[in-house]
Short mmCIF file of C-alpha atoms and ligand atoms in Angstrom, two decimals:
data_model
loop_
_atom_site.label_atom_id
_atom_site.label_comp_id
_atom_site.label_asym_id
_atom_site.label_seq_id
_atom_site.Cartn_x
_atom_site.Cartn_y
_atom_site.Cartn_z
CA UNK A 1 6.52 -23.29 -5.70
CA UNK A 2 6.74 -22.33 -2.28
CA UNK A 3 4.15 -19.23 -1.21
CA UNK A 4 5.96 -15.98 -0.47
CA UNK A 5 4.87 -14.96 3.16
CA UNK A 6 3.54 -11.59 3.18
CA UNK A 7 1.81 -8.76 5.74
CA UNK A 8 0.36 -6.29 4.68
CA UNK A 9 -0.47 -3.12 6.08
CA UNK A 10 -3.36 -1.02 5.47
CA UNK A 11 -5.78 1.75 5.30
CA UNK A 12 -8.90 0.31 3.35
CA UNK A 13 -10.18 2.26 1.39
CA UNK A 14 -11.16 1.10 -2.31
CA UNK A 15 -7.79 0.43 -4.29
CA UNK A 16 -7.25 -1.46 -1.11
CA UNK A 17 -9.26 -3.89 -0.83
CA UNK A 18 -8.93 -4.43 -4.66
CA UNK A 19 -4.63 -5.02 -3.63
CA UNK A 20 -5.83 -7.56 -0.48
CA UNK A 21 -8.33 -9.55 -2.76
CA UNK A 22 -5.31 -9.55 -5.60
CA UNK A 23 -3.08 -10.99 -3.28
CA UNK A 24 -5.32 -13.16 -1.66
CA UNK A 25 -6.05 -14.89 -5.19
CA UNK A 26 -2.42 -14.80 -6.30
CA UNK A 27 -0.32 -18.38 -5.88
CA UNK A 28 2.92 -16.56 -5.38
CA UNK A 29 1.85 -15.55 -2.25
CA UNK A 30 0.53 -16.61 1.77
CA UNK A 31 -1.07 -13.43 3.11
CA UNK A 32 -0.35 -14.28 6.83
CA UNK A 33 -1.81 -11.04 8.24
CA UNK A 34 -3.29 -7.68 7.86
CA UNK A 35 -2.54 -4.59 9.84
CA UNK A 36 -4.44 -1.62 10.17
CA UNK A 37 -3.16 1.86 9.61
CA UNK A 38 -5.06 5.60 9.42
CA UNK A 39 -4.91 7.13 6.29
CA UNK A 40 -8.20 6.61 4.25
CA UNK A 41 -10.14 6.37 7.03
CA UNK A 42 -9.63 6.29 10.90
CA UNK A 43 -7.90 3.08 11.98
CA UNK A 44 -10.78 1.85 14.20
CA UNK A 45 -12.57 1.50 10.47
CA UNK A 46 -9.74 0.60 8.93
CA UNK A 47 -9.70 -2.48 11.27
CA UNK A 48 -13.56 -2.70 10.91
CA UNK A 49 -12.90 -2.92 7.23
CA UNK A 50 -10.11 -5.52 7.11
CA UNK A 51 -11.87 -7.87 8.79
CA UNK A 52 -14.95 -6.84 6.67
CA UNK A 53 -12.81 -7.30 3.16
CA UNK A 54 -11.10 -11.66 5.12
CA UNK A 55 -14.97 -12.18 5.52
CA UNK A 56 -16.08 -11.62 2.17
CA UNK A 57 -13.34 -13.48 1.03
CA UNK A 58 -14.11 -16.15 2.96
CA UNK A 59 -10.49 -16.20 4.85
CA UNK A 60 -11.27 -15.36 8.29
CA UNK A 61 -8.30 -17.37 9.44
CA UNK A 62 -6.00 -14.21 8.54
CA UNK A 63 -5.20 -13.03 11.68
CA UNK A 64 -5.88 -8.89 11.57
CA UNK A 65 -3.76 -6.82 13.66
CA UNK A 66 -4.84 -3.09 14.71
CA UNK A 67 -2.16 0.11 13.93
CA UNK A 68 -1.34 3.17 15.78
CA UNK A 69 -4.65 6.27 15.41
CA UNK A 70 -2.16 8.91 14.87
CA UNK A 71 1.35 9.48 13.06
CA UNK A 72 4.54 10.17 14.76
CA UNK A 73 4.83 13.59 15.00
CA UNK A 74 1.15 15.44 14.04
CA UNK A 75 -1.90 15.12 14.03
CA UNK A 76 -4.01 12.86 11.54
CA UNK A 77 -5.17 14.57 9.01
CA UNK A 78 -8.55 13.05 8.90
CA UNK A 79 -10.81 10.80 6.92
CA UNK A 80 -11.28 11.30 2.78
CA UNK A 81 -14.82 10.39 1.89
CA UNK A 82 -14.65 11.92 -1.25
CA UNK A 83 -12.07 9.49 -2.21
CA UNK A 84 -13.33 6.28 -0.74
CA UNK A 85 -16.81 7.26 0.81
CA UNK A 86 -17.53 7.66 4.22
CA UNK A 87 -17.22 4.19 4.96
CA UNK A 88 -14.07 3.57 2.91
CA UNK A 89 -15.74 0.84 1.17
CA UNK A 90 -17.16 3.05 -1.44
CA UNK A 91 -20.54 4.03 0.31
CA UNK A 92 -21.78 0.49 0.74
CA UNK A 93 -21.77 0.49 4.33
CA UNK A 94 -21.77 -3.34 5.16
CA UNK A 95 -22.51 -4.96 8.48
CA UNK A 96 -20.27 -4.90 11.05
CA UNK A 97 -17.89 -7.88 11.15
CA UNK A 98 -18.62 -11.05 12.97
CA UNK A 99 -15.10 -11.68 13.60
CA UNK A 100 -12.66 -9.60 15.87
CA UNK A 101 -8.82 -8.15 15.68
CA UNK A 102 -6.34 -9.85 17.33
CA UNK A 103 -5.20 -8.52 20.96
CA UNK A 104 -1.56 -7.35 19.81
CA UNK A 105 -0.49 -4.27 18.01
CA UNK A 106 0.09 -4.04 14.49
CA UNK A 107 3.69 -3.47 15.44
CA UNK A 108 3.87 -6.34 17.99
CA UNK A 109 2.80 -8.56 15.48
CA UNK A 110 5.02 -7.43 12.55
CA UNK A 111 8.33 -7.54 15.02
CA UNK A 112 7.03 -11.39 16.04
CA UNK A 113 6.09 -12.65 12.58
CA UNK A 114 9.34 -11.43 11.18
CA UNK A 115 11.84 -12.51 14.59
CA UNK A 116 9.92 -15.70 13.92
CA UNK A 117 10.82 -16.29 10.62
CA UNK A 118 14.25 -14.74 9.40
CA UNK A 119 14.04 -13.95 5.93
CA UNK A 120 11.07 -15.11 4.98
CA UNK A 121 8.19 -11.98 5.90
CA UNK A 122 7.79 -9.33 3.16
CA UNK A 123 6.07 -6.18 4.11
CA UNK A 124 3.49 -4.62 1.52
CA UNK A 125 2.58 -1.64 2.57
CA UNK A 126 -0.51 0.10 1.68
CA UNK A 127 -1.16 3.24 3.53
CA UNK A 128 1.17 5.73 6.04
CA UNK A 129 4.24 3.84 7.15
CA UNK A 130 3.45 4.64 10.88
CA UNK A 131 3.55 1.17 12.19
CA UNK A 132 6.79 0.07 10.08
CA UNK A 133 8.76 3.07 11.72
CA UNK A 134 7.26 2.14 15.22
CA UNK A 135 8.36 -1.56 14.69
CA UNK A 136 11.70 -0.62 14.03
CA UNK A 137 12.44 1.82 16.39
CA UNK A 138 11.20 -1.59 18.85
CA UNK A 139 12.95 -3.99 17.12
CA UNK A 140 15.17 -2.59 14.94
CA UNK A 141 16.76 -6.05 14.29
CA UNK A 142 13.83 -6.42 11.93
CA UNK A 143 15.67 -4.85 9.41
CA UNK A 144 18.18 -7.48 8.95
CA UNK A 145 15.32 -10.01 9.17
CA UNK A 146 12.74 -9.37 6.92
CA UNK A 147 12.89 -10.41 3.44
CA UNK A 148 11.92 -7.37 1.70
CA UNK A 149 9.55 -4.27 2.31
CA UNK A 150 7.55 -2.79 -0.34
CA UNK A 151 5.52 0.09 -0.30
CA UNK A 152 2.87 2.31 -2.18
CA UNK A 153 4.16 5.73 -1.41
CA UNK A 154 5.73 8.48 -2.34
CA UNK A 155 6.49 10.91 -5.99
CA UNK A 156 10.62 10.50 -6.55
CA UNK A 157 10.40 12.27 -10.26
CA UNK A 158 6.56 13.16 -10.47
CA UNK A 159 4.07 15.15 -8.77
CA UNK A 160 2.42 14.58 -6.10
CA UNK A 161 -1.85 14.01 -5.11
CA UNK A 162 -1.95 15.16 -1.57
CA UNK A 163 -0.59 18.23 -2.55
CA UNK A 164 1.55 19.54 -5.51
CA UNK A 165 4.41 18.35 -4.02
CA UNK A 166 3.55 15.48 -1.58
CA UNK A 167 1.98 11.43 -2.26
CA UNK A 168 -1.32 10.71 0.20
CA UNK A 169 0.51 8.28 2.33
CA UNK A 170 3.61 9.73 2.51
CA UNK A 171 2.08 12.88 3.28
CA UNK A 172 -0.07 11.40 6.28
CA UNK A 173 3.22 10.78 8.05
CA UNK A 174 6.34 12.12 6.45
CA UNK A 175 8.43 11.45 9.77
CA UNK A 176 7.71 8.19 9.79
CA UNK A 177 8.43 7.29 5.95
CA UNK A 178 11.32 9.18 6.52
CA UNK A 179 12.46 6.12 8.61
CA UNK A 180 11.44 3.80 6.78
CA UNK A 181 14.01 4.94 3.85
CA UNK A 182 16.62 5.21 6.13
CA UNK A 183 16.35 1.97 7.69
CA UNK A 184 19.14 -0.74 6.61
CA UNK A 185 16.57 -3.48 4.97
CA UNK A 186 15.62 -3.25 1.12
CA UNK A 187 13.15 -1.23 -0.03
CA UNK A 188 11.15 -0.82 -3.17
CA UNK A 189 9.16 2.40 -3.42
CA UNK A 190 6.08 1.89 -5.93
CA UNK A 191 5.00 5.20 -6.17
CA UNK A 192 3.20 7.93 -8.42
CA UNK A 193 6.05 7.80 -10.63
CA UNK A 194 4.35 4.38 -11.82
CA UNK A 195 0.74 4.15 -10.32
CA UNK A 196 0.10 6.84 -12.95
CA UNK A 197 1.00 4.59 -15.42
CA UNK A 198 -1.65 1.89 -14.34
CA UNK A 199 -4.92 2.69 -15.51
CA UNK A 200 -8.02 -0.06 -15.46
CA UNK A 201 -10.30 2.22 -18.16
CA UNK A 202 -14.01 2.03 -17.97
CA UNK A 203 -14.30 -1.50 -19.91
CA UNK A 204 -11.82 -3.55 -17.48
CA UNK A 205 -13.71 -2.23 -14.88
CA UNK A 206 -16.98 -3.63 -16.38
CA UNK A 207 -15.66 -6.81 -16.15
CA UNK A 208 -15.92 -7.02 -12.00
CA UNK A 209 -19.68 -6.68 -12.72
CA UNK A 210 -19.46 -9.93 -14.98
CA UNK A 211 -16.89 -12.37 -12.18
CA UNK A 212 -19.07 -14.56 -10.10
CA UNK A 213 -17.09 -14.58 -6.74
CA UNK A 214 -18.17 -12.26 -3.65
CA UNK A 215 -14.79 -10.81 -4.00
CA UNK A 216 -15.55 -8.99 -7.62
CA UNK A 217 -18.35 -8.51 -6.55
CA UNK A 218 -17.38 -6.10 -3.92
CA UNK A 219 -14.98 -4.52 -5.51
CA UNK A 220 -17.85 -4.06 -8.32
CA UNK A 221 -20.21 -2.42 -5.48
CA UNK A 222 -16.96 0.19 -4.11
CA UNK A 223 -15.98 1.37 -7.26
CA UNK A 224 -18.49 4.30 -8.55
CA UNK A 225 -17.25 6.31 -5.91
CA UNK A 226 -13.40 6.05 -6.67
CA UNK A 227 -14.64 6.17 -10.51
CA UNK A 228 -16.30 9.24 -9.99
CA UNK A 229 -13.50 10.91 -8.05
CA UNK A 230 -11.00 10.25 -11.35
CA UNK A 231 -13.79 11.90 -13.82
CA UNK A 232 -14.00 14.67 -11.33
CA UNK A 233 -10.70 15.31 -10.95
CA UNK A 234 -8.59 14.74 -13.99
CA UNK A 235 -11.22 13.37 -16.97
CA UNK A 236 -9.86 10.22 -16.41
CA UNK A 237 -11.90 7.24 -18.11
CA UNK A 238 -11.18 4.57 -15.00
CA UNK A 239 -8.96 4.79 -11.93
CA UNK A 240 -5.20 4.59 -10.66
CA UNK A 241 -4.60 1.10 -9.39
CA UNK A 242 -2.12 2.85 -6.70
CA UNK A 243 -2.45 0.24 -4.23
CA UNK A 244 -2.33 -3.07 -6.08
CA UNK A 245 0.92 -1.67 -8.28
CA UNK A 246 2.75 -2.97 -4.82
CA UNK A 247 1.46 -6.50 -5.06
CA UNK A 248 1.96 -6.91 -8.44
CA UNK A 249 5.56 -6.05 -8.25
CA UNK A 250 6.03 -8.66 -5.34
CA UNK A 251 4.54 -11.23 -7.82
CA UNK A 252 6.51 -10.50 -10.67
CA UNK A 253 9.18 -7.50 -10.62
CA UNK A 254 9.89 -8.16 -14.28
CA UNK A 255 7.19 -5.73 -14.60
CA UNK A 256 8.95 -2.63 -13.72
CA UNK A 257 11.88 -0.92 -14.03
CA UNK A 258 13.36 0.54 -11.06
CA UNK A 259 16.55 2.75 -10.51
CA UNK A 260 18.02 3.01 -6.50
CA UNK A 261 19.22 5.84 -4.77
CA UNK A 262 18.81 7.59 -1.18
CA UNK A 263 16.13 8.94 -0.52
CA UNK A 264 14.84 11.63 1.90
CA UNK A 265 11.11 12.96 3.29
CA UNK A 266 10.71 16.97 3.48
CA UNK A 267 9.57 16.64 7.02
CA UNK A 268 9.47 20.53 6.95
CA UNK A 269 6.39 22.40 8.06
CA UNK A 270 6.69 24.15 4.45
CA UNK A 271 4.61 23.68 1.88
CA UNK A 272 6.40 20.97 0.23
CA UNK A 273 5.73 18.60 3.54
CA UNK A 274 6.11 14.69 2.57
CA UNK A 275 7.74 14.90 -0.82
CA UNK A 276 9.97 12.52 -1.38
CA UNK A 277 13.37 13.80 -2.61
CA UNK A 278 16.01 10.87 -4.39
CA UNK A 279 19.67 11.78 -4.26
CA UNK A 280 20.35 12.35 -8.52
CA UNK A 281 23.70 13.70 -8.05
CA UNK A 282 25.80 12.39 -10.61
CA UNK A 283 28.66 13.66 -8.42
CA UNK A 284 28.18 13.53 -4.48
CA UNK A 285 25.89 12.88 -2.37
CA UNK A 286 24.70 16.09 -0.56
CA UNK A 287 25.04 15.93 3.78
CA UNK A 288 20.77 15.12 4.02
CA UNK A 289 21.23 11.78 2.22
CA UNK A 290 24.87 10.65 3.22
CA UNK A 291 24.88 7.36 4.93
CA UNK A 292 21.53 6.40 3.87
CA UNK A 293 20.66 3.05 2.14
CA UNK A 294 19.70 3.27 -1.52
CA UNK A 295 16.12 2.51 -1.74
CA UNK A 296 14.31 0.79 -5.23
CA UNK A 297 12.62 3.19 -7.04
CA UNK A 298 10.12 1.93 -9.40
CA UNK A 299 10.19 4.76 -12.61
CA UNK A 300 8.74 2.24 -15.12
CA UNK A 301 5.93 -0.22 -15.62
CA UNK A 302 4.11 -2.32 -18.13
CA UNK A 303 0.90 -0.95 -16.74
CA UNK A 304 -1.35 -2.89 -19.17
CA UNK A 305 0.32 -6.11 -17.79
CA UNK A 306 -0.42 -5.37 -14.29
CA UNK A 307 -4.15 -4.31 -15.13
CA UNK A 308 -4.53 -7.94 -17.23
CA UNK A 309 -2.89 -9.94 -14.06
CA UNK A 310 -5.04 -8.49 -11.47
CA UNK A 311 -7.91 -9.26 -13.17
CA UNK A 312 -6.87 -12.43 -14.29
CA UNK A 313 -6.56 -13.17 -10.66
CA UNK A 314 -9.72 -11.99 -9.75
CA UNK A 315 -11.88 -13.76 -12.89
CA UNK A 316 -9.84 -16.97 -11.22
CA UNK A 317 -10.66 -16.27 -7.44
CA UNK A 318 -9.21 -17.45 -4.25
CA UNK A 319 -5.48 -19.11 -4.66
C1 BDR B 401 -2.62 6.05 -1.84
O1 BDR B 401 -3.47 6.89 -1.04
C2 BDR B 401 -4.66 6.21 -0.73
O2 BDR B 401 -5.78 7.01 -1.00
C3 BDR B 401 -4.70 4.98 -1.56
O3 BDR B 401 -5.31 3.91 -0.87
C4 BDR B 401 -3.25 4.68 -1.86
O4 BDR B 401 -2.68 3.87 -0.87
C5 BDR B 401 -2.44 6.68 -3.21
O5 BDR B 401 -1.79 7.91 -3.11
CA1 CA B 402 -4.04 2.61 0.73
#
């Protein structure tokens, strides 16, 4: 079976580096570079942290590519240590990496991996969709070359987390995920609607403590914060696996059911900034969404499925 190439972009944070490692042990897939992106933490750390999360893997050959430091139109919103710690990695505050970034930009290197390789490059993306928009608006033949784009982001039919109305990434630069749905290449939104839906409860998460590779074993060192922030904040007996919901539907779709439609980002100053609205009308579509691509909207998942195959993954280790 040949290895899906993939990028993916990133803000680590916890759920994170649980999505890189889940890739990184899956068969279905080549993880042929990271790139950094603000969100969970600054992107200096986020860099510092993706190289961190290839050397405890032991895959330093994964070129990492550094993102943007703000969004396109404000300001960044700032760091959220009470989500992933102050170091993003859950409070563990490892060494600084031996190994360094790569000289290019994040978007650089998405517009030459993709050019490079028609077809072939799927985008996962993790955090704010900064460097996507800023690689299209240089390259916007990218659209007709990648192979597919999927991204964690975004409430179509749910609430949001940021705020009421508005997803964390989405809502850390609505401008630019507003170009990334409007772009002409395919893609799948795997947001709220179905992270919600994917819950690893207190005894899956036990079992990190129990898999003898570095990689569960970090993962079993980040979590109490992220743990802690669910019991907090909604009673909840585990965590949202947000970011890892994206891989696993790159691995094996089958696992969700997804409707399409337009979609637009409130890009308002209002207080309904960054929600993301999909054109329902059963009987036109209104002026905001005409001409825009439909984009895959994951509404359904088999949750405990994608809970057993990352941690399948993980108990197995390194693909
Ligand atoms: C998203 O926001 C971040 O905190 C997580 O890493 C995930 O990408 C969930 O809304
Ligand atoms: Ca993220």
């Amino acid at each position: 079976m040949a290895r899906r190439k993939v990028i993916i972009d990133t803000d680590p944070g916890i759920d994170d580096a649980m999505a890189i490692f889940f890739a990184l042990c899956s068969p279905e897939l080549e993880v042929i570079g990271l790139t950094t992106i603000f969100g969970n933490v600054h992107t200096s750390l986020a860099t510092i942290n993706a190289l961190r999360l290839l050397e405890i893997a032991g895959r330093t050959d994964i070129p990492v590519a550094p993102g943007v430091a703000a969004p396109l139109a404000s300001a960044y919103k700032g760091p959220v240590p009470y989500v992933h710690g102050e170091d993003g990695q859950g409070n563990t505050h490892l060494p600084p990496p031996a190994s360094t970034p790569l000289a290019r930009a994040a978007a650089d290197f998405i517009i030459e991996q993709i050019m490079a390789a028609p077809g072939e490059i799927t985008l996962i993306a993790l955090g704010p969709l900064t460097n996507l928009a800023l690689a299209l608006r240089q390259e916007p033949r990218i659209a007709q070359h990648v192979r597919e784009v999927v991204l964690m982001g975004g409430n179509a039919f749910t609430i949001g987390n940021a705020t009421p109305a508005a997803e964390a990434n989405i809502h850390n630069d609505p401008e630019a995920a507003d170009e990334v749905f409007g772009a002409p290449w395919p893609v799948t939104m795997v947001g709220l609607d179905v992270t919600h839906q994917v819950i690893m409860d207190s005894a899956h998460l036990a079992e990190y403590a129990r898999m003898n590779n570095p990689m569960a074993q970090h993962i079993h060192r980040i979590l109490p914060v992220y743990v802690e922030l669910y019991r907090l904040s909604g009673g909840l007996d585990g965590i949202y696996i947000h970011d890892s919901s994206a891989v696993a539907y790159v691995i094996d779709p089958s696992l969700f059911t997804t409707t399409a439609h337009p979609l637009r980002v409130d890009t308002s100053d209002g207080i309904s900034r960054g929600k993301t609205w999909a054109s329902v009308s059963q009987y036109r579509t209104l002026p905001p969404w005409q001409n825009r691509p439909p984009v895959t909207i994951c509404v359904a998942v088999r949750g405990a499925a994608v809970v057993a195959l990352e941690l399948e993954r993980l108990r197995h280790g390194l693909a």
